[in-house]
Tab-separated table of C-alpha atoms in Angstrom:
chain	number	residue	atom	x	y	z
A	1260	UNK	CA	-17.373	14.518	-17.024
A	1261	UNK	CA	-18.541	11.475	-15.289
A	1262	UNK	CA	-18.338	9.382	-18.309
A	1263	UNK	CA	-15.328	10.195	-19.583
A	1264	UNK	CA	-14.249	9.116	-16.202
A	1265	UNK	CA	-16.116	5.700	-16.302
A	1266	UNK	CA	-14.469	5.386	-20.025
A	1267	UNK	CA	-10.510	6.293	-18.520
A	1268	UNK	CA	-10.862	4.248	-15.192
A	1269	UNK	CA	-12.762	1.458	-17.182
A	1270	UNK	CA	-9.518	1.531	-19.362
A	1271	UNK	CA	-7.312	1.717	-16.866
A	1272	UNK	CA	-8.590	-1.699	-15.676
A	1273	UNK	CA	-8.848	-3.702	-19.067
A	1274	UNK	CA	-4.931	-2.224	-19.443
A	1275	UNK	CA	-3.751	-3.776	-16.041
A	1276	UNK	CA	-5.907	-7.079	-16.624
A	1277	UNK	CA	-3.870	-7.824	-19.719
A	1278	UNK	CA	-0.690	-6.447	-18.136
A	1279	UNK	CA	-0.670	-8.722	-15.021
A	1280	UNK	CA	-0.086	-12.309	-17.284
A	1281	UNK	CA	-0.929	-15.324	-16.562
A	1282	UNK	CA	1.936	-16.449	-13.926
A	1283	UNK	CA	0.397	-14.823	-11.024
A	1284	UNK	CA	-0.014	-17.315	-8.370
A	1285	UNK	CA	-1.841	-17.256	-4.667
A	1286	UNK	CA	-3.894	-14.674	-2.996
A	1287	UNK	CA	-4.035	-11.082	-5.236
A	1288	UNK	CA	-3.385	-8.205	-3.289
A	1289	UNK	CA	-4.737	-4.812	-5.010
A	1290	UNK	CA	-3.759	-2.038	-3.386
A	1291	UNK	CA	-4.904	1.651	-4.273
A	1292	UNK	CA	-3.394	4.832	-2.600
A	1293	UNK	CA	-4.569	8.199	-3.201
A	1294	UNK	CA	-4.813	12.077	-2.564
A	1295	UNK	CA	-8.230	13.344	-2.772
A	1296	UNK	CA	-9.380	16.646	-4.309
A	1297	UNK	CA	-10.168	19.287	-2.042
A	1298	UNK	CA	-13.419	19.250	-1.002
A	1299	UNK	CA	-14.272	15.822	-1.247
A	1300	UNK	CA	-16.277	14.238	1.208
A	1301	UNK	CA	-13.776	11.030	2.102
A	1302	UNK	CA	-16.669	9.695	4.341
A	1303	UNK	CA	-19.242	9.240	1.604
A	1304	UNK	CA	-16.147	7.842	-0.211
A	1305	UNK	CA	-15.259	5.058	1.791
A	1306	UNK	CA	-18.764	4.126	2.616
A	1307	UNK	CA	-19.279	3.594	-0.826
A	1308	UNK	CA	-16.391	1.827	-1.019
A	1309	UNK	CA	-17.538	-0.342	2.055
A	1310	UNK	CA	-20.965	-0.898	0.199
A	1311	UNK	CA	-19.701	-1.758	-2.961
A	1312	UNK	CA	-17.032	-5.021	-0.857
A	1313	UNK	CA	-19.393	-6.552	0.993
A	1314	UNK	CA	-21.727	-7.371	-2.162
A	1315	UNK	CA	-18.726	-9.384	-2.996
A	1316	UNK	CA	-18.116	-12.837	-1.468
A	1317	UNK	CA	-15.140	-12.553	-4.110
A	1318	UNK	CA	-13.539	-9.811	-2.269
A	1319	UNK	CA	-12.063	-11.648	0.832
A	1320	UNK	CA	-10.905	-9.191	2.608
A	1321	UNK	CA	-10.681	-5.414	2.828
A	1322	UNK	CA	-8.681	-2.598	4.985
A	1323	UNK	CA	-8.170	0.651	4.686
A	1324	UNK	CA	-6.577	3.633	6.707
A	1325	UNK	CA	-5.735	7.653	6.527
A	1326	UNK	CA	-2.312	9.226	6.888
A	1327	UNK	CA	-3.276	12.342	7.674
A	1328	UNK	CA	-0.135	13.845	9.222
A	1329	UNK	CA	2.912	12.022	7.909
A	1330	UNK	CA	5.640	14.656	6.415
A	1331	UNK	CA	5.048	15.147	3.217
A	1332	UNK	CA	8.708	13.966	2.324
A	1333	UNK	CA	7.455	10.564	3.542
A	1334	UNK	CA	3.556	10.647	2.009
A	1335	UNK	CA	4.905	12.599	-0.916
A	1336	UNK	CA	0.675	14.133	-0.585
A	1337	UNK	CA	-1.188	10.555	-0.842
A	1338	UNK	CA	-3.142	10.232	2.058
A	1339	UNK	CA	-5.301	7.427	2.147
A	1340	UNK	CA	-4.617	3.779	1.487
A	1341	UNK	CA	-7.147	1.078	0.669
A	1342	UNK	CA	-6.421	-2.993	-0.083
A	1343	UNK	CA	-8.529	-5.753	-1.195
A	1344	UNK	CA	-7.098	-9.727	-1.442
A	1345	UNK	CA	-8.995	-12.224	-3.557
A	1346	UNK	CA	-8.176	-15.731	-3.793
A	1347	UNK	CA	-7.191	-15.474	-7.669
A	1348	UNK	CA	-6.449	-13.023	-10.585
A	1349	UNK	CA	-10.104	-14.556	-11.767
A	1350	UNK	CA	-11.852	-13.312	-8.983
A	1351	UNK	CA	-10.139	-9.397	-9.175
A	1352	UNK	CA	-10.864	-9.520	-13.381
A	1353	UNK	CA	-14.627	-10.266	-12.504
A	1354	UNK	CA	-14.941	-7.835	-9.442
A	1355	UNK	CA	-13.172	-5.350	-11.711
A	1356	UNK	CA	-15.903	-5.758	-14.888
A	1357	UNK	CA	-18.741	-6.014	-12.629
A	1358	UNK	CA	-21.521	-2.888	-13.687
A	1359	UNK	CA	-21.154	-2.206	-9.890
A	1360	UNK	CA	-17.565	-1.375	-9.747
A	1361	UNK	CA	-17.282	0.560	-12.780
A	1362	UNK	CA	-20.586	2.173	-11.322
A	1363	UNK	CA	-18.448	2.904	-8.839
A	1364	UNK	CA	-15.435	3.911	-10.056
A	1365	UNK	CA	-17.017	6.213	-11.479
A	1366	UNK	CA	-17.311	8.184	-8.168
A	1367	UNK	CA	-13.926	7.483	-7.067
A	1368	UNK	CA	-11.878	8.818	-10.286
A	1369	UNK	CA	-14.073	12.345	-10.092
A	1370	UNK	CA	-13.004	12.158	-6.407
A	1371	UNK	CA	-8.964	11.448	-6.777
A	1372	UNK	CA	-6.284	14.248	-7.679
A	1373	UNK	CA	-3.773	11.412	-7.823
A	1374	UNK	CA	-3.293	7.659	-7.512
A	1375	UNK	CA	-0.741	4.720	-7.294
A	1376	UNK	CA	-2.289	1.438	-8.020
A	1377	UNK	CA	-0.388	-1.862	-7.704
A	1378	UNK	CA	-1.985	-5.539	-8.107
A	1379	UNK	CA	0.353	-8.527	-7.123
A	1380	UNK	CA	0.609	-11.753	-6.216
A	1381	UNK	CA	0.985	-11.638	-2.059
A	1382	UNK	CA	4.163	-13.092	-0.551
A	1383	UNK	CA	3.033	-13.108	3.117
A	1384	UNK	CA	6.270	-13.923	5.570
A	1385	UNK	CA	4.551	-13.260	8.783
A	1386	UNK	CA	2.256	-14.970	10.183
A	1387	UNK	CA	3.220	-17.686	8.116
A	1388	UNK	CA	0.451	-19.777	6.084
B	578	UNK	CA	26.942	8.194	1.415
B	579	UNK	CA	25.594	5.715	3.875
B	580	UNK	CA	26.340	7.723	6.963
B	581	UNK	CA	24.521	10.400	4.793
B	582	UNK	CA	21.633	8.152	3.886
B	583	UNK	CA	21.351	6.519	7.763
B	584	UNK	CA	21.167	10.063	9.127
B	585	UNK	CA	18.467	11.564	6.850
B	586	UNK	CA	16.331	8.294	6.596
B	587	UNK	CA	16.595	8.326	10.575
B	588	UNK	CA	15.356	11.565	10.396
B	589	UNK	CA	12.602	10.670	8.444
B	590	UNK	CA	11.322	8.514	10.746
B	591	UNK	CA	11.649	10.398	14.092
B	592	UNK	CA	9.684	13.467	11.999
B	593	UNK	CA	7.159	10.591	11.308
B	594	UNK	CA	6.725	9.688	14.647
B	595	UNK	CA	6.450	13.301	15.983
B	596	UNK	CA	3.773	13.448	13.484
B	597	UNK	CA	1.771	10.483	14.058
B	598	UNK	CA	-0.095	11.887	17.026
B	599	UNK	CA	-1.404	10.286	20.082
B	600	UNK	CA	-4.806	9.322	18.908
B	601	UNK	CA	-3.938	6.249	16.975
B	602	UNK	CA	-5.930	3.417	17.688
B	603	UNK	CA	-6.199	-0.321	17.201
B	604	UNK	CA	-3.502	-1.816	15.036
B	605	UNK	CA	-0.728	0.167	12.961
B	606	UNK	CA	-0.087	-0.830	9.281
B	607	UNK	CA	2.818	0.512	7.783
B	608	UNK	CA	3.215	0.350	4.511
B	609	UNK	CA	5.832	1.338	1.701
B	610	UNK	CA	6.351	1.178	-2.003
B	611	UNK	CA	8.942	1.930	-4.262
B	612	UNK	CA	10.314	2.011	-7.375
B	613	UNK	CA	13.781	0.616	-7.027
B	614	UNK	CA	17.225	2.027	-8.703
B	615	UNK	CA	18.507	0.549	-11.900
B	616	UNK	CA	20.936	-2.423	-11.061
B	617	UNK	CA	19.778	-3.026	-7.678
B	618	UNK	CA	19.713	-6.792	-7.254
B	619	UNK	CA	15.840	-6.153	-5.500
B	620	UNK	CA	16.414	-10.083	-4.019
B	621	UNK	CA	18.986	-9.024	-1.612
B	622	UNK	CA	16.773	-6.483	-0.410
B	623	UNK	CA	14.135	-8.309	0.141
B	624	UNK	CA	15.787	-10.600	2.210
B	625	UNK	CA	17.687	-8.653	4.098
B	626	UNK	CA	13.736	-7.414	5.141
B	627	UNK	CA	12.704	-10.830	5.720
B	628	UNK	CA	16.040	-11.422	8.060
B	629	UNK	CA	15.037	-7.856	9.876
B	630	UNK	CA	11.313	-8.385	10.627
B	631	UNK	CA	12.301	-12.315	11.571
B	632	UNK	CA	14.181	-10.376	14.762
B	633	UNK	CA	11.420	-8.383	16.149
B	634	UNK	CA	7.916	-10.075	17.807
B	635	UNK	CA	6.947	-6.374	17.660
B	636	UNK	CA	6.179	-6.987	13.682
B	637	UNK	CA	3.032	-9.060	13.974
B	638	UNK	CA	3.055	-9.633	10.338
B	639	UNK	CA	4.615	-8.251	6.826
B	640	UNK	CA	3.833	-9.557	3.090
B	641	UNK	CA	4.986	-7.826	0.101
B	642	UNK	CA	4.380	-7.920	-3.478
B	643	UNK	CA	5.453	-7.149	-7.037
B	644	UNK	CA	4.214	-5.648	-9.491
B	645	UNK	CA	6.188	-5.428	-12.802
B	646	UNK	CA	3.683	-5.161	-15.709
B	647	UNK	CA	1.118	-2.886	-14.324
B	648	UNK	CA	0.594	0.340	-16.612
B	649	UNK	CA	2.280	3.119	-15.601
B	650	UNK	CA	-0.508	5.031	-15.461
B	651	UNK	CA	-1.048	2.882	-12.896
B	652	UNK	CA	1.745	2.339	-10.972
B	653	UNK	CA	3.440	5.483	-11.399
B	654	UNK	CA	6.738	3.703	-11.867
B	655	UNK	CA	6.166	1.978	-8.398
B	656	UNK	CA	7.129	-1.685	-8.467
B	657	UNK	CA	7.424	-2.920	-4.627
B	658	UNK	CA	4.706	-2.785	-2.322
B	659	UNK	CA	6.165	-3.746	1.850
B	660	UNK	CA	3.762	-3.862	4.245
B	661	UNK	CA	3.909	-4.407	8.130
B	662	UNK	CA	1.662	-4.377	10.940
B	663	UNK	CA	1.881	-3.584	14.800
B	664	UNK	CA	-0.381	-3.915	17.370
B	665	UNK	CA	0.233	-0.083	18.485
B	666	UNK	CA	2.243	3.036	17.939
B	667	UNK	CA	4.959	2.418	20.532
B	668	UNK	CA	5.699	-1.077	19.016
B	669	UNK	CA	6.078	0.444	15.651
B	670	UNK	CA	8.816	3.438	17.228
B	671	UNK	CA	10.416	0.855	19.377
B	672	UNK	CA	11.337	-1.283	15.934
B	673	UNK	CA	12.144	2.057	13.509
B	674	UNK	CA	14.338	3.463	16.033
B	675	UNK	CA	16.277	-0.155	16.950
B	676	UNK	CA	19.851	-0.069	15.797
B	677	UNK	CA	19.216	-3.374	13.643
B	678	UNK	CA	16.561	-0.882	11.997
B	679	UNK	CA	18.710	1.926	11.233
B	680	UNK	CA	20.767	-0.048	9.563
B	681	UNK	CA	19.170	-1.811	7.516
B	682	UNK	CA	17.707	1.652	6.713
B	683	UNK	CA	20.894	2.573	4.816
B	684	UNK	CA	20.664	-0.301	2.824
B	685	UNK	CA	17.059	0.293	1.838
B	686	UNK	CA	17.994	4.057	1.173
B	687	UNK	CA	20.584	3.600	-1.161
B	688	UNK	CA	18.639	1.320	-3.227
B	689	UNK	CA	15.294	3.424	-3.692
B	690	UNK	CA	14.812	6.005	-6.751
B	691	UNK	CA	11.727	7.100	-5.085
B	692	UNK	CA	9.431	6.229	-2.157
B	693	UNK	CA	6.197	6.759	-0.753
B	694	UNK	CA	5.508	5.656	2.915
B	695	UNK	CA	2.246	5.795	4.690
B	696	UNK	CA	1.084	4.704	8.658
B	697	UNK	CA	-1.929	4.641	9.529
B	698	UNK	CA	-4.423	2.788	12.153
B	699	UNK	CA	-5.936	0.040	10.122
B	700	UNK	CA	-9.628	-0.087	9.517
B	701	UNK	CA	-10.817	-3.625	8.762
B	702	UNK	CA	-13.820	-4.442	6.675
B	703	UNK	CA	-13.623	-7.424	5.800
B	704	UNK	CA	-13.173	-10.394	7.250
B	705	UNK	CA	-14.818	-8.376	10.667
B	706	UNK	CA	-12.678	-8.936	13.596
């Protein structure tokens, strides 16, 4: 089960690599929201997640909170939201490929019932730069 | 059809506040994605959020993104990622329920084909604090 998660998730990836072009300019902000499957331990989840960031200079920065009791008109059931910046689309193509991540991401998929992921280029407005 | 759409995105938010409990702590990141409606011109939009969040000190900072060519396996369809941050709860129901808020609101909620909206207190890895 595990490995044809590591194959689908691995896919995943390679798919939105290609998909995000090459016009993608400034900091890359990926952000991941998700529902978990009942009975999954979100602890050992995140502190995997926090493991697997801080072996990465290339990851500059990463947040992530619960929603645990917004209506479910508003959450529409995701209740967890996680985001990483790196500097360049570079730097989240060789955090993606690393054997650590997909290592990891292994975990995670098993762990999801559903997910949104979006990767763009950052326009921050406030603070400004 | 805007009085319609003020009133139940209004809603929306008071439910969401009702919800959010007093045992938030440290700084509040709300954060919103969409997939927008065919023909909405998504620049208006945009700046109309830039003009709205340009009023209020209360928003210590919002960045959004794009994401057009992810997979849709991906993305779900989702295109727009807005994000915002307050230093605490009250700050955050002090801006959703200001009349410039509202307002823009009905904009916002005539332009969306479907929405997911999470708040949460922020946990930051990385950079530490």
């Amino acid at each position: 089960m595990n490995n044809i998660c590591v194959c689908i998730y691995t896919r995943f990836w390679l798919t939105h690599l290609v998909f995000m072009g090459a016009g993608a300019m400034g900091e890359i902000k990926h952000l991941v929201i998700v529902k978990f499957k009942e009975g999954v331990v979100v602890e050992d989840i995140v502190r995997g997640m926090e493991k697997l960031v801080s072996e990465f200079d290339l990851v500059k920065s990463f947040e992530w909170g619960q929603d645990s009791e917004g209506p479910e008109m508003l959450t529409q059931g995701f209740t967890h939201s996680f985001s990483m910046t790196f500097d360049k689309k570079e730097d989240y193509a060789e955090f993606q490929s690393h054997p650590n991540h997909v290592e990891y991401s292994a975990t995670f998929s098993a762990a999801i019932e559903k997910i949104v992921v979006l990767c763009f280029p950052s326009v921050r407005v406030k603070p400004s730069a």
